[in-house]
Amino acid sequence: MRCNACWRELEGRAVSTKCGHLLCNEDASKILSNDAACPICDEVLSKSLMKPVDINPNDEWINMAMAGISPQIYGAELPK
């Protein structure tokens, strides 16, 4: 998986935007400290519209998601 802004390979954690883009932590920080617009679609962003996500979920999380069950609702934790 790659950052939608700089195309670097993402490892571990990334940031998901309200507009559906995935960014590395570095690019997400740049957005918040500058104009707060998504570099891909120009959607106005704020910290509350950007969520950290784990891009290497554990097997339990993957199995629940593949079965159509929301892992967050059932308390399946992503690895930290």
mmCIF file of N, CA and C in Angstrom:
data_model
loop_
_atom_site.group_PDB
_atom_site.id
_atom_site.type_symbol
_atom_site.label_atom_id
_atom_site.label_comp_id
_atom_site.label_asym_id
_atom_site.label_seq_id
_atom_site.Cartn_x
_atom_site.Cartn_y
_atom_site.Cartn_z
ATOM 1 N N MET A 1 0.843 -1.161 0.000
ATOM 2 C CA MET A 1 0.000 0.000 0.000
ATOM 3 C C MET A 1 0.899 1.238 0.000
ATOM 4 N N ARG A 2 0.480 2.269 -0.709
ATOM 5 C CA ARG A 2 1.288 3.481 -0.827
ATOM 6 C C ARG A 2 0.507 4.722 -0.403
ATOM 7 N N CYS A 3 1.244 5.721 0.040
ATOM 8 C CA CYS A 3 0.663 7.019 0.372
ATOM 9 C C CYS A 3 0.094 7.619 -0.909
ATOM 10 N N ASN A 4 -1.129 8.119 -0.849
ATOM 11 C CA ASN A 4 -1.753 8.711 -2.032
ATOM 12 C C ASN A 4 -1.153 10.051 -2.424
ATOM 13 N N ALA A 5 -0.337 10.646 -1.557
ATOM 14 C CA ALA A 5 0.274 11.942 -1.868
ATOM 15 C C ALA A 5 1.694 11.791 -2.411
ATOM 16 N N CYS A 6 2.550 11.047 -1.697
ATOM 17 C CA CYS A 6 3.967 10.964 -2.089
ATOM 18 C C CYS A 6 4.333 9.617 -2.703
ATOM 19 N N TRP A 7 3.445 8.653 -2.651
ATOM 20 C CA TRP A 7 3.610 7.311 -3.214
ATOM 21 C C TRP A 7 4.675 6.462 -2.526
ATOM 22 N N ARG A 8 5.089 6.872 -1.316
ATOM 23 C CA ARG A 8 5.995 6.017 -0.547
ATOM 24 C C ARG A 8 5.217 4.820 -0.020
ATOM 25 N N GLU A 9 5.920 3.709 0.135
ATOM 26 C CA GLU A 9 5.321 2.502 0.703
ATOM 27 C C GLU A 9 4.929 2.770 2.155
ATOM 28 N N LEU A 10 3.706 2.425 2.521
ATOM 29 C CA LEU A 10 3.228 2.617 3.891
ATOM 30 C C LEU A 10 3.535 1.378 4.713
ATOM 31 N N GLU A 11 3.992 1.600 5.941
ATOM 32 C CA GLU A 11 4.283 0.491 6.846
ATOM 33 C C GLU A 11 3.691 0.795 8.211
ATOM 34 N N GLY A 12 3.008 -0.171 8.778
ATOM 35 C CA GLY A 12 2.478 -0.011 10.130
ATOM 36 C C GLY A 12 1.217 0.818 10.199
ATOM 37 N N ARG A 13 1.371 2.124 10.388
ATOM 38 C CA ARG A 13 0.213 3.007 10.549
ATOM 39 C C ARG A 13 0.214 4.074 9.464
ATOM 40 N N ALA A 14 -0.989 4.533 9.150
ATOM 41 C CA ALA A 14 -1.172 5.598 8.172
ATOM 42 C C ALA A 14 -2.353 6.443 8.637
ATOM 43 N N VAL A 15 -2.738 7.416 7.825
ATOM 44 C CA VAL A 15 -3.867 8.285 8.156
ATOM 45 C C VAL A 15 -4.885 8.201 7.024
ATOM 46 N N SER A 16 -6.127 7.927 7.395
ATOM 47 C CA SER A 16 -7.228 7.872 6.445
ATOM 48 C C SER A 16 -7.987 9.196 6.521
ATOM 49 N N THR A 17 -8.312 9.764 5.367
ATOM 50 C CA THR A 17 -9.027 11.039 5.336
ATOM 51 C C THR A 17 -10.523 10.816 5.119
ATOM 52 N N LYS A 18 -11.314 11.826 5.432
ATOM 53 C CA LYS A 18 -12.767 11.783 5.221
ATOM 54 C C LYS A 18 -13.087 11.524 3.749
ATOM 55 N N CYS A 19 -12.232 12.023 2.871
ATOM 56 C CA CYS A 19 -12.471 11.886 1.435
ATOM 57 C C CYS A 19 -11.982 10.542 0.884
ATOM 58 N N GLY A 20 -11.479 9.669 1.775
ATOM 59 C CA GLY A 20 -11.131 8.319 1.357
ATOM 60 C C GLY A 20 -9.705 8.108 0.906
ATOM 61 N N HIS A 21 -8.832 9.051 1.167
ATOM 62 C CA HIS A 21 -7.436 8.892 0.778
ATOM 63 C C HIS A 21 -6.593 8.412 1.953
ATOM 64 N N LEU A 22 -5.506 7.738 1.637
ATOM 65 C CA LEU A 22 -4.611 7.182 2.641
ATOM 66 C C LEU A 22 -3.278 7.903 2.540
ATOM 67 N N LEU A 23 -2.833 8.459 3.658
ATOM 68 C CA LEU A 23 -1.615 9.268 3.675
ATOM 69 C C LEU A 23 -0.623 8.743 4.697
ATOM 70 N N CYS A 24 0.666 8.954 4.420
ATOM 71 C CA CYS A 24 1.678 8.653 5.425
ATOM 72 C C CYS A 24 1.567 9.715 6.523
ATOM 73 N N ASN A 25 2.098 9.410 7.690
ATOM 74 C CA ASN A 25 2.017 10.352 8.812
ATOM 75 C C ASN A 25 2.679 11.682 8.482
ATOM 76 N N GLU A 26 3.772 11.634 7.737
ATOM 77 C CA GLU A 26 4.486 12.861 7.373
ATOM 78 C C GLU A 26 3.614 13.782 6.515
ATOM 79 N N ASP A 27 2.972 13.230 5.490
ATOM 80 C CA ASP A 27 2.120 14.060 4.627
ATOM 81 C C ASP A 27 0.879 14.551 5.366
ATOM 82 N N ALA A 28 0.320 13.730 6.239
ATOM 83 C CA ALA A 28 -0.835 14.163 7.035
ATOM 84 C C ALA A 28 -0.452 15.343 7.922
ATOM 85 N N SER A 29 0.732 15.294 8.523
ATOM 86 C CA SER A 29 1.206 16.406 9.363
ATOM 87 C C SER A 29 1.401 17.672 8.547
ATOM 88 N N LYS A 30 1.933 17.525 7.337
ATOM 89 C CA LYS A 30 2.126 18.689 6.456
ATOM 90 C C LYS A 30 0.786 19.339 6.122
ATOM 91 N N ILE A 31 -0.214 18.516 5.836
ATOM 92 C CA ILE A 31 -1.539 19.037 5.495
ATOM 93 C C ILE A 31 -2.100 19.848 6.656
ATOM 94 N N LEU A 32 -2.012 19.292 7.852
ATOM 95 C CA LEU A 32 -2.574 19.974 9.020
ATOM 96 C C LEU A 32 -1.826 21.252 9.359
ATOM 97 N N SER A 33 -0.526 21.316 9.065
ATOM 98 C CA SER A 33 0.243 22.518 9.400
ATOM 99 C C SER A 33 0.199 23.569 8.290
ATOM 100 N N ASN A 34 -0.311 23.202 7.120
ATOM 101 C CA ASN A 34 -0.373 24.159 6.008
ATOM 102 C C ASN A 34 -1.816 24.566 5.718
ATOM 103 N N ASP A 35 -2.284 24.248 4.540
ATOM 104 C CA ASP A 35 -3.602 24.731 4.114
ATOM 105 C C ASP A 35 -4.768 23.825 4.501
ATOM 106 N N ALA A 36 -4.489 22.651 5.074
ATOM 107 C CA ALA A 36 -5.522 21.711 5.510
ATOM 108 C C ALA A 36 -6.448 21.265 4.376
ATOM 109 N N ALA A 37 -5.883 21.091 3.177
ATOM 110 C CA ALA A 37 -6.654 20.569 2.050
ATOM 111 C C ALA A 37 -6.006 19.275 1.570
ATOM 112 N N CYS A 38 -6.824 18.313 1.201
ATOM 113 C CA CYS A 38 -6.317 17.047 0.690
ATOM 114 C C CYS A 38 -5.516 17.319 -0.586
ATOM 115 N N PRO A 39 -4.296 16.791 -0.685
ATOM 116 C CA PRO A 39 -3.478 17.042 -1.871
ATOM 117 C C PRO A 39 -3.990 16.322 -3.118
ATOM 118 N N ILE A 40 -4.921 15.407 -2.950
ATOM 119 C CA ILE A 40 -5.433 14.660 -4.084
ATOM 120 C C ILE A 40 -6.703 15.292 -4.641
ATOM 121 N N CYS A 41 -7.663 15.629 -3.762
ATOM 122 C CA CYS A 41 -8.961 16.122 -4.241
ATOM 123 C C CYS A 41 -9.327 17.518 -3.731
ATOM 124 N N ASP A 42 -8.458 18.139 -2.952
ATOM 125 C CA ASP A 42 -8.674 19.484 -2.394
ATOM 126 C C ASP A 42 -9.812 19.578 -1.376
ATOM 127 N N GLU A 43 -10.284 18.444 -0.867
ATOM 128 C CA GLU A 43 -11.285 18.453 0.211
ATOM 129 C C GLU A 43 -10.670 19.141 1.428
ATOM 130 N N VAL A 44 -11.427 20.030 2.046
ATOM 131 C CA VAL A 44 -10.951 20.699 3.258
ATOM 132 C C VAL A 44 -10.896 19.668 4.381
ATOM 133 N N LEU A 45 -9.761 19.597 5.061
ATOM 134 C CA LEU A 45 -9.566 18.609 6.119
ATOM 135 C C LEU A 45 -9.216 19.278 7.438
ATOM 136 N N SER A 46 -9.537 18.593 8.504
ATOM 137 C CA SER A 46 -9.118 19.008 9.841
ATOM 138 C C SER A 46 -8.698 17.738 10.568
ATOM 139 N N LYS A 47 -8.117 17.900 11.727
ATOM 140 C CA LYS A 47 -7.660 16.735 12.480
ATOM 141 C C LYS A 47 -8.810 15.766 12.752
ATOM 142 N N SER A 48 -10.006 16.296 13.001
ATOM 143 C CA SER A 48 -11.156 15.428 13.296
ATOM 144 C C SER A 48 -11.618 14.635 12.069
ATOM 145 N N LEU A 49 -11.201 15.037 10.881
ATOM 146 C CA LEU A 49 -11.584 14.350 9.646
ATOM 147 C C LEU A 49 -10.492 13.412 9.141
ATOM 148 N N MET A 50 -9.446 13.246 9.945
ATOM 149 C CA MET A 50 -8.332 12.375 9.587
ATOM 150 C C MET A 50 -8.136 11.378 10.728
ATOM 151 N N LYS A 51 -8.202 10.098 10.412
ATOM 152 C CA LYS A 51 -8.128 9.057 11.438
ATOM 153 C C LYS A 51 -6.906 8.165 11.220
ATOM 154 N N PRO A 52 -6.164 7.881 12.297
ATOM 155 C CA PRO A 52 -5.052 6.929 12.168
ATOM 156 C C PRO A 52 -5.602 5.521 11.940
ATOM 157 N N VAL A 53 -4.971 4.787 11.059
ATOM 158 C CA VAL A 53 -5.379 3.412 10.771
ATOM 159 C C VAL A 53 -4.155 2.510 10.757
ATOM 160 N N ASP A 54 -4.368 1.265 11.109
ATOM 161 C CA ASP A 54 -3.310 0.268 11.053
ATOM 162 C C ASP A 54 -3.424 -0.422 9.705
ATOM 163 N N ILE A 55 -2.366 -0.417 8.943
ATOM 164 C CA ILE A 55 -2.444 -1.040 7.624
ATOM 165 C C ILE A 55 -1.922 -2.469 7.629
ATOM 166 N N ASN A 56 -1.576 -2.975 8.811
ATOM 167 C CA ASN A 56 -1.159 -4.367 8.968
ATOM 168 C C ASN A 56 -2.014 -5.027 10.047
ATOM 169 N N PRO A 57 -3.325 -5.186 9.803
ATOM 170 C CA PRO A 57 -4.193 -5.745 10.844
ATOM 171 C C PRO A 57 -3.870 -7.210 11.123
ATOM 172 N N ASN A 58 -4.246 -7.671 12.325
ATOM 173 C CA ASN A 58 -3.999 -9.071 12.679
ATOM 174 C C ASN A 58 -5.041 -9.975 12.017
ATOM 175 N N ASP A 59 -4.833 -11.284 12.108
ATOM 176 C CA ASP A 59 -5.710 -12.254 11.441
ATOM 177 C C ASP A 59 -7.158 -12.172 11.914
ATOM 178 N N GLU A 60 -7.370 -11.984 13.218
ATOM 179 C CA GLU A 60 -8.738 -11.892 13.746
ATOM 180 C C GLU A 60 -9.480 -10.723 13.103
ATOM 181 N N TRP A 61 -8.832 -9.578 13.005
ATOM 182 C CA TRP A 61 -9.433 -8.388 12.422
ATOM 183 C C TRP A 61 -9.762 -8.629 10.953
ATOM 184 N N ILE A 62 -8.829 -9.219 10.207
ATOM 185 C CA ILE A 62 -9.045 -9.496 8.782
ATOM 186 C C ILE A 62 -10.221 -10.451 8.603
ATOM 187 N N ASN A 63 -10.265 -11.526 9.395
ATOM 188 C CA ASN A 63 -11.349 -12.505 9.270
ATOM 189 C C ASN A 63 -12.709 -11.882 9.546
ATOM 190 N N MET A 64 -12.797 -11.034 10.552
ATOM 191 C CA MET A 64 -14.068 -10.375 10.860
ATOM 192 C C MET A 64 -14.483 -9.443 9.725
ATOM 193 N N ALA A 65 -13.540 -8.666 9.214
ATOM 194 C CA ALA A 65 -13.846 -7.737 8.129
ATOM 195 C C ALA A 65 -14.278 -8.496 6.874
ATOM 196 N N MET A 66 -13.607 -9.604 6.568
ATOM 197 C CA MET A 66 -13.946 -10.399 5.384
ATOM 198 C C MET A 66 -15.331 -11.040 5.520
ATOM 199 N N ALA A 67 -15.742 -11.320 6.753
ATOM 200 C CA ALA A 67 -17.057 -11.916 6.994
ATOM 201 C C ALA A 67 -18.168 -10.867 7.033
ATOM 202 N N GLY A 68 -17.793 -9.602 6.875
ATOM 203 C CA GLY A 68 -18.786 -8.535 6.888
ATOM 204 C C GLY A 68 -19.160 -8.064 8.272
ATOM 205 N N ILE A 69 -18.354 -8.423 9.262
ATOM 206 C CA ILE A 69 -18.595 -8.012 10.646
ATOM 207 C C ILE A 69 -17.657 -6.859 10.965
ATOM 208 N N SER A 70 -18.185 -5.799 11.531
ATOM 209 C CA SER A 70 -17.339 -4.662 11.877
ATOM 210 C C SER A 70 -16.456 -5.012 13.071
ATOM 211 N N PRO A 71 -15.134 -5.123 12.871
ATOM 212 C CA PRO A 71 -14.240 -5.442 13.992
ATOM 213 C C PRO A 71 -14.309 -4.414 15.115
ATOM 214 N N GLN A 72 -14.570 -3.147 14.789
ATOM 215 C CA GLN A 72 -14.635 -2.107 15.810
ATOM 216 C C GLN A 72 -15.829 -2.311 16.733
ATOM 217 N N ILE A 73 -16.956 -2.743 16.191
ATOM 218 C CA ILE A 73 -18.161 -2.950 16.992
ATOM 219 C C ILE A 73 -17.963 -4.104 17.970
ATOM 220 N N TYR A 74 -17.284 -5.145 17.519
ATOM 221 C CA TYR A 74 -17.091 -6.324 18.363
ATOM 222 C C TYR A 74 -15.803 -6.279 19.173
ATOM 223 N N GLY A 75 -15.113 -5.162 19.132
ATOM 224 C CA GLY A 75 -13.965 -4.964 20.000
ATOM 225 C C GLY A 75 -12.678 -5.621 19.558
ATOM 226 N N ALA A 76 -12.583 -6.057 18.315
ATOM 227 C CA ALA A 76 -11.321 -6.624 17.840
ATOM 228 C C ALA A 76 -10.306 -5.497 17.733
ATOM 229 N N GLU A 77 -9.223 -5.655 18.405
ATOM 230 C CA GLU A 77 -8.202 -4.609 18.441
ATOM 231 C C GLU A 77 -7.208 -4.783 17.308
ATOM 232 N N LEU A 78 -6.807 -3.657 16.741
ATOM 233 C CA LEU A 78 -5.716 -3.662 15.786
ATOM 234 C C LEU A 78 -4.418 -3.706 16.570
ATOM 235 N N PRO A 79 -3.383 -4.346 16.017
ATOM 236 C CA PRO A 79 -2.104 -4.357 16.725
ATOM 237 C C PRO A 79 -1.536 -2.962 16.825
ATOM 238 N N LYS A 80 -0.842 -2.680 17.899
ATOM 239 C CA LYS A 80 -0.270 -1.350 18.089
ATOM 240 C C LYS A 80 1.166 -1.329 17.684
#
